[in-house]
């Protein structure tokens, strides 16, 4: 473990898409192939949960940093797609955000800033299959 880390976790998958993945001493998740009808979650769902949570937490931090108290909501779509040459796969990622009582241009500013600062977004980097958009806030 890195001594400088603010938080560290160890996650294990030894069953690919047909069994459990787990956080050591914590959460256990049944994993299944996204193209099957088997019960369980898949990498697409787990990635969407991570990114939507990170983006929304970052939006909240930006709002609080400016002394603002408003609810926000982030929705993420993760689409599993085949490469045009048929030899590989990729994720198409779309994030939408809404902030209670904020105009569209304000929400867009917060979403873009959150995308630059969110650690999961930093992993995504300048990925070509990403879109960000504003949606009405609905709690």
PDB file of N, CA and C in Angstrom, residues 48-138:
ATOM      1  N   UNK A  48     -19.975   2.766 -14.914  1.00  0.00           N
ATOM      2  CA  UNK A  48     -20.977   3.839 -14.877  1.00  0.00           C
ATOM      3  C   UNK A  48     -21.251   4.316 -13.469  1.00  0.00           C
ATOM      4  N   UNK A  49     -21.327   3.386 -12.516  1.00  0.00           N
ATOM      5  CA  UNK A  49     -21.510   3.772 -11.111  1.00  0.00           C
ATOM      6  C   UNK A  49     -20.336   4.601 -10.604  1.00  0.00           C
ATOM      7  N   UNK A  50     -19.138   4.167 -10.932  1.00  0.00           N
ATOM      8  CA  UNK A  50     -17.947   4.889 -10.472  1.00  0.00           C
ATOM      9  C   UNK A  50     -17.904   6.300 -11.054  1.00  0.00           C
ATOM     10  N   UNK A  51     -18.147   6.414 -12.363  1.00  0.00           N
ATOM     11  CA  UNK A  51     -18.024   7.726 -13.004  1.00  0.00           C
ATOM     12  C   UNK A  51     -19.139   8.664 -12.563  1.00  0.00           C
ATOM     13  N   UNK A  52     -20.389   8.176 -12.495  1.00  0.00           N
ATOM     14  CA  UNK A  52     -21.487   9.059 -12.084  1.00  0.00           C
ATOM     15  C   UNK A  52     -21.301   9.525 -10.638  1.00  0.00           C
ATOM     16  N   UNK A  53     -20.841   8.633  -9.778  1.00  0.00           N
ATOM     17  CA  UNK A  53     -20.605   9.007  -8.378  1.00  0.00           C
ATOM     18  C   UNK A  53     -19.491  10.031  -8.259  1.00  0.00           C
ATOM     19  N   UNK A  54     -18.414   9.820  -8.988  1.00  0.00           N
ATOM     20  CA  UNK A  54     -17.280  10.738  -8.945  1.00  0.00           C
ATOM     21  C   UNK A  54     -17.661  12.116  -9.501  1.00  0.00           C
ATOM     22  N   UNK A  55     -18.333  12.130 -10.655  1.00  0.00           N
ATOM     23  CA  UNK A  55     -18.741  13.415 -11.239  1.00  0.00           C
ATOM     24  C   UNK A  55     -19.671  14.176 -10.305  1.00  0.00           C
ATOM     25  N   UNK A  56     -20.654  13.479  -9.738  1.00  0.00           N
ATOM     26  CA  UNK A  56     -21.605  14.178  -8.870  1.00  0.00           C
ATOM     27  C   UNK A  56     -20.940  14.659  -7.583  1.00  0.00           C
ATOM     28  N   UNK A  57     -20.052  13.849  -7.015  1.00  0.00           N
ATOM     29  CA  UNK A  57     -19.325  14.284  -5.811  1.00  0.00           C
ATOM     30  C   UNK A  57     -18.462  15.508  -6.123  1.00  0.00           C
ATOM     31  N   UNK A  58     -17.885  15.543  -7.314  1.00  0.00           N
ATOM     32  CA  UNK A  58     -17.043  16.683  -7.701  1.00  0.00           C
ATOM     33  C   UNK A  58     -17.894  17.925  -7.930  1.00  0.00           C
ATOM     34  N   UNK A  59     -19.056  17.769  -8.555  1.00  0.00           N
ATOM     35  CA  UNK A  59     -19.972  18.907  -8.707  1.00  0.00           C
ATOM     36  C   UNK A  59     -20.357  19.446  -7.333  1.00  0.00           C
ATOM     37  N   UNK A  60     -20.685  18.545  -6.401  1.00  0.00           N
ATOM     38  CA  UNK A  60     -21.040  18.986  -5.050  1.00  0.00           C
ATOM     39  C   UNK A  60     -19.883  19.721  -4.376  1.00  0.00           C
ATOM     40  N   UNK A  61     -18.665  19.238  -4.550  1.00  0.00           N
ATOM     41  CA  UNK A  61     -17.497  19.908  -3.964  1.00  0.00           C
ATOM     42  C   UNK A  61     -17.312  21.298  -4.571  1.00  0.00           C
ATOM     43  N   UNK A  62     -17.515  21.420  -5.877  1.00  0.00           N
ATOM     44  CA  UNK A  62     -17.403  22.733  -6.528  1.00  0.00           C
ATOM     45  C   UNK A  62     -18.467  23.694  -6.012  1.00  0.00           C
ATOM     46  N   UNK A  63     -19.689  23.213  -5.866  1.00  0.00           N
ATOM     47  CA  UNK A  63     -20.765  24.062  -5.337  1.00  0.00           C
ATOM     48  C   UNK A  63     -20.461  24.495  -3.908  1.00  0.00           C
ATOM     49  N   UNK A  64     -20.092  23.546  -3.064  1.00  0.00           N
ATOM     50  CA  UNK A  64     -19.790  23.863  -1.658  1.00  0.00           C
ATOM     51  C   UNK A  64     -18.609  24.825  -1.552  1.00  0.00           C
ATOM     52  N   UNK A  65     -17.632  24.665  -2.434  1.00  0.00           N
ATOM     53  CA  UNK A  65     -16.473  25.565  -2.453  1.00  0.00           C
ATOM     54  C   UNK A  65     -16.853  27.000  -2.760  1.00  0.00           C
ATOM     55  N   UNK A  66     -17.994  27.189  -3.394  1.00  0.00           N
ATOM     56  CA  UNK A  66     -18.488  28.532  -3.711  1.00  0.00           C
ATOM     57  C   UNK A  66     -19.600  28.958  -2.751  1.00  0.00           C
ATOM     58  N   UNK A  67     -19.774  28.172  -1.687  1.00  0.00           N
ATOM     59  CA  UNK A  67     -20.777  28.507  -0.680  1.00  0.00           C
ATOM     60  C   UNK A  67     -22.198  28.255  -1.142  1.00  0.00           C
ATOM     61  N   UNK A  68     -22.381  27.391  -2.141  1.00  0.00           N
ATOM     62  CA  UNK A  68     -23.707  27.115  -2.678  1.00  0.00           C
ATOM     63  C   UNK A  68     -24.202  25.765  -2.182  1.00  0.00           C
ATOM     64  N   UNK A  69     -25.505  25.698  -1.944  1.00  0.00           N
ATOM     65  CA  UNK A  69     -26.116  24.454  -1.485  1.00  0.00           C
ATOM     66  C   UNK A  69     -27.254  24.113  -2.430  1.00  0.00           C
ATOM     67  N   UNK A  70     -26.991  23.210  -3.368  1.00  0.00           N
ATOM     68  CA  UNK A  70     -28.009  22.788  -4.331  1.00  0.00           C
ATOM     69  C   UNK A  70     -27.839  21.301  -4.594  1.00  0.00           C
ATOM     70  N   UNK A  71     -28.948  20.643  -4.828  1.00  0.00           N
ATOM     71  CA  UNK A  71     -28.887  19.231  -5.176  1.00  0.00           C
ATOM     72  C   UNK A  71     -28.445  19.093  -6.634  1.00  0.00           C
ATOM     73  N   UNK A  72     -27.748  18.000  -6.913  1.00  0.00           N
ATOM     74  CA  UNK A  72     -27.339  17.726  -8.293  1.00  0.00           C
ATOM     75  C   UNK A  72     -27.598  16.258  -8.593  1.00  0.00           C
ATOM     76  N   UNK A  73     -27.659  15.978  -9.874  1.00  0.00           N
ATOM     77  CA  UNK A  73     -27.898  14.602 -10.322  1.00  0.00           C
ATOM     78  C   UNK A  73     -27.039  14.372 -11.565  1.00  0.00           C
ATOM     79  N   UNK A  74     -26.404  13.211 -11.612  1.00  0.00           N
ATOM     80  CA  UNK A  74     -25.615  12.823 -12.782  1.00  0.00           C
ATOM     81  C   UNK A  74     -26.098  11.462 -13.255  1.00  0.00           C
ATOM     82  N   UNK A  75     -26.355  11.365 -14.531  1.00  0.00           N
ATOM     83  CA  UNK A  75     -26.708  10.103 -15.163  1.00  0.00           C
ATOM     84  C   UNK A  75     -25.629   9.769 -16.177  1.00  0.00           C
ATOM     85  N   UNK A  76     -25.242   8.510 -16.225  1.00  0.00           N
ATOM     86  CA  UNK A  76     -24.201   8.067 -17.152  1.00  0.00           C
ATOM     87  C   UNK A  76     -24.726   6.887 -17.962  1.00  0.00           C
ATOM     88  N   UNK A  77     -24.522   6.949 -19.258  1.00  0.00           N
ATOM     89  CA  UNK A  77     -24.785   5.811 -20.140  1.00  0.00           C
ATOM     90  C   UNK A  77     -23.450   5.247 -20.568  1.00  0.00           C
ATOM     91  N   UNK A  78     -23.310   3.944 -20.455  1.00  0.00           N
ATOM     92  CA  UNK A  78     -22.123   3.243 -20.924  1.00  0.00           C
ATOM     93  C   UNK A  78     -22.598   2.225 -21.956  1.00  0.00           C
ATOM     94  N   UNK A  79     -22.172   2.402 -23.186  1.00  0.00           N
ATOM     95  CA  UNK A  79     -22.540   1.474 -24.258  1.00  0.00           C
ATOM     96  C   UNK A  79     -21.318   0.666 -24.655  1.00  0.00           C
ATOM     97  N   UNK A  80     -21.495  -0.635 -24.714  1.00  0.00           N
ATOM     98  CA  UNK A  80     -20.447  -1.573 -25.116  1.00  0.00           C
ATOM     99  C   UNK A  80     -20.592  -1.761 -26.621  1.00  0.00           C
ATOM    100  N   UNK A  81     -19.569  -1.378 -27.381  1.00  0.00           N
ATOM    101  CA  UNK A  81     -19.673  -1.388 -28.840  1.00  0.00           C
ATOM    102  C   UNK A  81     -18.515  -2.159 -29.469  1.00  0.00           C
ATOM    103  N   UNK A  82     -18.773  -2.627 -30.680  1.00  0.00           N
ATOM    104  CA  UNK A  82     -17.741  -3.333 -31.442  1.00  0.00           C
ATOM    105  C   UNK A  82     -16.998  -2.326 -32.325  1.00  0.00           C
ATOM    106  N   UNK A  83     -15.683  -2.471 -32.389  1.00  0.00           N
ATOM    107  CA  UNK A  83     -14.869  -1.640 -33.280  1.00  0.00           C
ATOM    108  C   UNK A  83     -15.336  -1.822 -34.721  1.00  0.00           C
ATOM    109  N   UNK A  84     -15.157  -0.808 -35.549  1.00  0.00           N
ATOM    110  CA  UNK A  84     -15.595  -0.858 -36.944  1.00  0.00           C
ATOM    111  C   UNK A  84     -14.970  -2.024 -37.707  1.00  0.00           C
ATOM    112  N   UNK A  85     -13.734  -2.390 -37.357  1.00  0.00           N
ATOM    113  CA  UNK A  85     -13.073  -3.499 -38.057  1.00  0.00           C
ATOM    114  C   UNK A  85     -13.524  -4.865 -37.534  1.00  0.00           C
ATOM    115  N   UNK A  86     -14.390  -4.872 -36.512  1.00  0.00           N
ATOM    116  CA  UNK A  86     -14.925  -6.114 -35.972  1.00  0.00           C
ATOM    117  C   UNK A  86     -13.980  -6.888 -35.081  1.00  0.00           C
ATOM    118  N   UNK A  87     -12.803  -6.357 -34.806  1.00  0.00           N
ATOM    119  CA  UNK A  87     -11.781  -7.094 -34.056  1.00  0.00           C
ATOM    120  C   UNK A  87     -11.676  -6.742 -32.586  1.00  0.00           C
ATOM    121  N   UNK A  88     -12.365  -5.759 -32.153  1.00  0.00           N
ATOM    122  CA  UNK A  88     -12.246  -5.364 -30.749  1.00  0.00           C
ATOM    123  C   UNK A  88     -13.511  -4.665 -30.284  1.00  0.00           C
ATOM    124  N   UNK A  89     -13.446  -4.130 -29.077  1.00  0.00           N
ATOM    125  CA  UNK A  89     -14.598  -3.495 -28.464  1.00  0.00           C
ATOM    126  C   UNK A  89     -14.173  -2.177 -27.828  1.00  0.00           C
ATOM    127  N   UNK A  90     -15.137  -1.317 -27.545  1.00  0.00           N
ATOM    128  CA  UNK A  90     -14.876  -0.076 -26.827  1.00  0.00           C
ATOM    129  C   UNK A  90     -16.144   0.344 -26.090  1.00  0.00           C
ATOM    130  N   UNK A  91     -15.977   1.282 -25.171  1.00  0.00           N
ATOM    131  CA  UNK A  91     -17.109   1.870 -24.454  1.00  0.00           C
ATOM    132  C   UNK A  91     -17.406   3.234 -25.062  1.00  0.00           C
ATOM    133  N   UNK A  92     -18.687   3.512 -25.272  1.00  0.00           N
ATOM    134  CA  UNK A  92     -19.134   4.859 -25.597  1.00  0.00           C
ATOM    135  C   UNK A  92     -19.739   5.398 -24.311  1.00  0.00           C
ATOM    136  N   UNK A  93     -19.270   6.552 -23.860  1.00  0.00           N
ATOM    137  CA  UNK A  93     -19.647   7.100 -22.558  1.00  0.00           C
ATOM    138  C   UNK A  93     -20.379   8.427 -22.721  1.00  0.00           C
ATOM    139  N   UNK A  94     -21.504   8.553 -22.053  1.00  0.00           N
ATOM    140  CA  UNK A  94     -22.272   9.796 -22.093  1.00  0.00           C
ATOM    141  C   UNK A  94     -22.701  10.155 -20.673  1.00  0.00           C
ATOM    142  N   UNK A  95     -22.333  11.354 -20.238  1.00  0.00           N
ATOM    143  CA  UNK A  95     -22.722  11.835 -18.908  1.00  0.00           C
ATOM    144  C   UNK A  95     -23.625  13.054 -19.063  1.00  0.00           C
ATOM    145  N   UNK A  96     -24.682  13.080 -18.255  1.00  0.00           N
ATOM    146  CA  UNK A  96     -25.603  14.208 -18.219  1.00  0.00           C
ATOM    147  C   UNK A  96     -25.715  14.668 -16.767  1.00  0.00           C
ATOM    148  N   UNK A  97     -25.799  15.978 -16.587  1.00  0.00           N
ATOM    149  CA  UNK A  97     -25.910  16.513 -15.226  1.00  0.00           C
ATOM    150  C   UNK A  97     -27.006  17.560 -15.155  1.00  0.00           C
ATOM    151  N   UNK A  98     -27.627  17.632 -14.001  1.00  0.00           N
ATOM    152  CA  UNK A  98     -28.594  18.668 -13.696  1.00  0.00           C
ATOM    153  C   UNK A  98     -28.350  19.163 -12.285  1.00  0.00           C
ATOM    154  N   UNK A  99     -28.528  20.454 -12.074  1.00  0.00           N
ATOM    155  CA  UNK A  99     -28.370  21.049 -10.751  1.00  0.00           C
ATOM    156  C   UNK A  99     -29.639  21.838 -10.448  1.00  0.00           C
ATOM    157  N   UNK A 100     -30.230  21.553  -9.311  1.00  0.00           N
ATOM    158  CA  UNK A 100     -31.488  22.175  -8.908  1.00  0.00           C
ATOM    159  C   UNK A 100     -31.364  23.698  -8.892  1.00  0.00           C
ATOM    160  N   UNK A 101     -32.257  24.361  -9.638  1.00  0.00           N
ATOM    161  CA  UNK A 101     -32.312  25.822  -9.635  1.00  0.00           C
ATOM    162  C   UNK A 101     -31.263  26.509 -10.487  1.00  0.00           C
ATOM    163  N   UNK A 102     -30.476  25.781 -11.256  1.00  0.00           N
ATOM    164  CA  UNK A 102     -29.420  26.375 -12.071  1.00  0.00           C
ATOM    165  C   UNK A 102     -29.825  26.404 -13.536  1.00  0.00           C
ATOM    166  N   UNK A 103     -29.399  27.450 -14.238  1.00  0.00           N
ATOM    167  CA  UNK A 103     -29.618  27.564 -15.676  1.00  0.00           C
ATOM    168  C   UNK A 103     -28.692  26.602 -16.417  1.00  0.00           C
ATOM    169  N   UNK A 104     -29.079  26.255 -17.631  1.00  0.00           N
ATOM    170  CA  UNK A 104     -28.333  25.286 -18.435  1.00  0.00           C
ATOM    171  C   UNK A 104     -26.853  25.662 -18.591  1.00  0.00           C
ATOM    172  N   UNK A 105     -26.578  26.936 -18.878  1.00  0.00           N
ATOM    173  CA  UNK A 105     -25.174  27.352 -19.078  1.00  0.00           C
ATOM    174  C   UNK A 105     -24.358  27.232 -17.788  1.00  0.00           C
ATOM    175  N   UNK A 106     -24.989  27.444 -16.629  1.00  0.00           N
ATOM    176  CA  UNK A 106     -24.295  27.271 -15.355  1.00  0.00           C
ATOM    177  C   UNK A 106     -23.980  25.795 -15.101  1.00  0.00           C
ATOM    178  N   UNK A 107     -24.960  24.933 -15.362  1.00  0.00           N
ATOM    179  CA  UNK A 107     -24.757  23.494 -15.168  1.00  0.00           C
ATOM    180  C   UNK A 107     -23.643  23.009 -16.086  1.00  0.00           C
ATOM    181  N   UNK A 108     -23.646  23.471 -17.326  1.00  0.00           N
ATOM    182  CA  UNK A 108     -22.607  23.066 -18.276  1.00  0.00           C
ATOM    183  C   UNK A 108     -21.215  23.446 -17.752  1.00  0.00           C
ATOM    184  N   UNK A 109     -21.093  24.625 -17.177  1.00  0.00           N
ATOM    185  CA  UNK A 109     -19.817  25.069 -16.619  1.00  0.00           C
ATOM    186  C   UNK A 109     -19.371  24.159 -15.471  1.00  0.00           C
ATOM    187  N   UNK A 110     -20.292  23.828 -14.574  1.00  0.00           N
ATOM    188  CA  UNK A 110     -19.956  22.949 -13.452  1.00  0.00           C
ATOM    189  C   UNK A 110     -19.621  21.538 -13.927  1.00  0.00           C
ATOM    190  N   UNK A 111     -20.366  21.034 -14.905  1.00  0.00           N
ATOM    191  CA  UNK A 111     -20.099  19.689 -15.421  1.00  0.00           C
ATOM    192  C   UNK A 111     -18.728  19.609 -16.086  1.00  0.00           C
ATOM    193  N   UNK A 112     -18.400  20.594 -16.899  1.00  0.00           N
ATOM    194  CA  UNK A 112     -17.085  20.595 -17.558  1.00  0.00           C
ATOM    195  C   UNK A 112     -15.967  20.696 -16.533  1.00  0.00           C
ATOM    196  N   UNK A 113     -16.138  21.523 -15.533  1.00  0.00           N
ATOM    197  CA  UNK A 113     -15.130  21.654 -14.482  1.00  0.00           C
ATOM    198  C   UNK A 113     -15.005  20.354 -13.696  1.00  0.00           C
ATOM    199  N   UNK A 114     -16.139  19.745 -13.376  1.00  0.00           N
ATOM    200  CA  UNK A 114     -16.119  18.471 -12.644  1.00  0.00           C
ATOM    201  C   UNK A 114     -15.420  17.395 -13.462  1.00  0.00           C
ATOM    202  N   UNK A 115     -15.645  17.389 -14.765  1.00  0.00           N
ATOM    203  CA  UNK A 115     -15.011  16.386 -15.629  1.00  0.00           C
ATOM    204  C   UNK A 115     -13.487  16.562 -15.646  1.00  0.00           C
ATOM    205  N   UNK A 116     -13.019  17.792 -15.556  1.00  0.00           N
ATOM    206  CA  UNK A 116     -11.562  18.037 -15.506  1.00  0.00           C
ATOM    207  C   UNK A 116     -10.954  17.619 -14.171  1.00  0.00           C
ATOM    208  N   UNK A 117     -11.748  17.671 -13.098  1.00  0.00           N
ATOM    209  CA  UNK A 117     -11.220  17.436 -11.748  1.00  0.00           C
ATOM    210  C   UNK A 117     -11.511  16.046 -11.182  1.00  0.00           C
ATOM    211  N   UNK A 118     -12.564  15.399 -11.625  1.00  0.00           N
ATOM    212  CA  UNK A 118     -12.968  14.091 -11.105  1.00  0.00           C
ATOM    213  C   UNK A 118     -11.886  13.048 -11.411  1.00  0.00           C
ATOM    214  N   UNK A 119     -11.415  12.309 -10.406  1.00  0.00           N
ATOM    215  CA  UNK A 119     -10.369  11.302 -10.644  1.00  0.00           C
ATOM    216  C   UNK A 119     -10.756  10.229 -11.666  1.00  0.00           C
ATOM    217  N   UNK A 120     -12.023   9.833 -11.715  1.00  0.00           N
ATOM    218  CA  UNK A 120     -12.425   8.839 -12.721  1.00  0.00           C
ATOM    219  C   UNK A 120     -12.354   9.463 -14.119  1.00  0.00           C
ATOM    220  N   UNK A 121     -12.768  10.715 -14.249  1.00  0.00           N
ATOM    221  CA  UNK A 121     -12.648  11.408 -15.532  1.00  0.00           C
ATOM    222  C   UNK A 121     -11.196  11.534 -15.963  1.00  0.00           C
ATOM    223  N   UNK A 122     -10.315  11.719 -15.007  1.00  0.00           N
ATOM    224  CA  UNK A 122      -8.889  11.805 -15.348  1.00  0.00           C
ATOM    225  C   UNK A 122      -8.384  10.493 -15.929  1.00  0.00           C
ATOM    226  N   UNK A 123      -8.947   9.368 -15.476  1.00  0.00           N
ATOM    227  CA  UNK A 123      -8.595   8.074 -16.064  1.00  0.00           C
ATOM    228  C   UNK A 123      -9.085   8.024 -17.515  1.00  0.00           C
ATOM    229  N   UNK A 124     -10.286   8.543 -17.759  1.00  0.00           N
ATOM    230  CA  UNK A 124     -10.850   8.570 -19.108  1.00  0.00           C
ATOM    231  C   UNK A 124      -9.995   9.432 -20.029  1.00  0.00           C
ATOM    232  N   UNK A 125      -9.490  10.546 -19.512  1.00  0.00           N
ATOM    233  CA  UNK A 125      -8.642  11.437 -20.298  1.00  0.00           C
ATOM    234  C   UNK A 125      -9.372  12.030 -21.492  1.00  0.00           C
ATOM    235  N   UNK A 126      -8.674  12.145 -22.601  1.00  0.00           N
ATOM    236  CA  UNK A 126      -9.238  12.732 -23.819  1.00  0.00           C
ATOM    237  C   UNK A 126      -9.849  11.670 -24.726  1.00  0.00           C
ATOM    238  N   UNK A 127     -10.464  10.700 -24.139  1.00  0.00           N
ATOM    239  CA  UNK A 127     -11.082   9.592 -24.862  1.00  0.00           C
ATOM    240  C   UNK A 127     -12.079  10.123 -25.888  1.00  0.00           C
ATOM    241  N   UNK A 128     -11.994   9.619 -27.101  1.00  0.00           N
ATOM    242  CA  UNK A 128     -12.817  10.153 -28.196  1.00  0.00           C
ATOM    243  C   UNK A 128     -14.299   9.801 -28.119  1.00  0.00           C
ATOM    244  N   UNK A 129     -14.670   8.825 -27.333  1.00  0.00           N
ATOM    245  CA  UNK A 129     -16.060   8.377 -27.282  1.00  0.00           C
ATOM    246  C   UNK A 129     -16.774   8.855 -26.019  1.00  0.00           C
ATOM    247  N   UNK A 130     -16.555  10.117 -25.640  1.00  0.00           N
ATOM    248  CA  UNK A 130     -17.168  10.693 -24.442  1.00  0.00           C
ATOM    249  C   UNK A 130     -18.006  11.898 -24.826  1.00  0.00           C
ATOM    250  N   UNK A 131     -19.196  11.997 -24.237  1.00  0.00           N
ATOM    251  CA  UNK A 131     -19.989  13.211 -24.405  1.00  0.00           C
ATOM    252  C   UNK A 131     -20.506  13.665 -23.046  1.00  0.00           C
ATOM    253  N   UNK A 132     -20.602  14.972 -22.888  1.00  0.00           N
ATOM    254  CA  UNK A 132     -21.137  15.598 -21.679  1.00  0.00           C
ATOM    255  C   UNK A 132     -22.295  16.481 -22.102  1.00  0.00           C
ATOM    256  N   UNK A 133     -23.389  16.419 -21.351  1.00  0.00           N
ATOM    257  CA  UNK A 133     -24.524  17.281 -21.674  1.00  0.00           C
ATOM    258  C   UNK A 133     -25.296  17.634 -20.401  1.00  0.00           C
ATOM    259  N   UNK A 134     -26.154  18.608 -20.546  1.00  0.00           N
ATOM    260  CA  UNK A 134     -26.969  19.114 -19.438  1.00  0.00           C
ATOM    261  C   UNK A 134     -28.376  18.533 -19.570  1.00  0.00           C
ATOM    262  N   UNK A 135     -28.971  18.227 -18.428  1.00  0.00           N
ATOM    263  CA  UNK A 135     -30.356  17.751 -18.397  1.00  0.00           C
ATOM    264  C   UNK A 135     -31.091  18.544 -17.325  1.00  0.00           C
ATOM    265  N   UNK A 136     -32.408  18.572 -17.390  1.00  0.00           N
ATOM    266  CA  UNK A 136     -33.158  19.211 -16.303  1.00  0.00           C
ATOM    267  C   UNK A 136     -32.929  18.449 -15.008  1.00  0.00           C
ATOM    268  N   UNK A 137     -32.913  19.172 -13.896  1.00  0.00           N
ATOM    269  CA  UNK A 137     -32.767  18.495 -12.606  1.00  0.00           C
ATOM    270  C   UNK A 137     -34.102  17.884 -12.231  1.00  0.00           C
ATOM    271  N   UNK A 138     -34.083  16.588 -11.936  1.00  0.00           N
ATOM    272  CA  UNK A 138     -35.243  15.869 -11.411  1.00  0.00           C
ATOM    273  C   UNK A 138     -34.760  15.042 -10.251  1.00  0.00           C
TER     274      UNK A 138
END
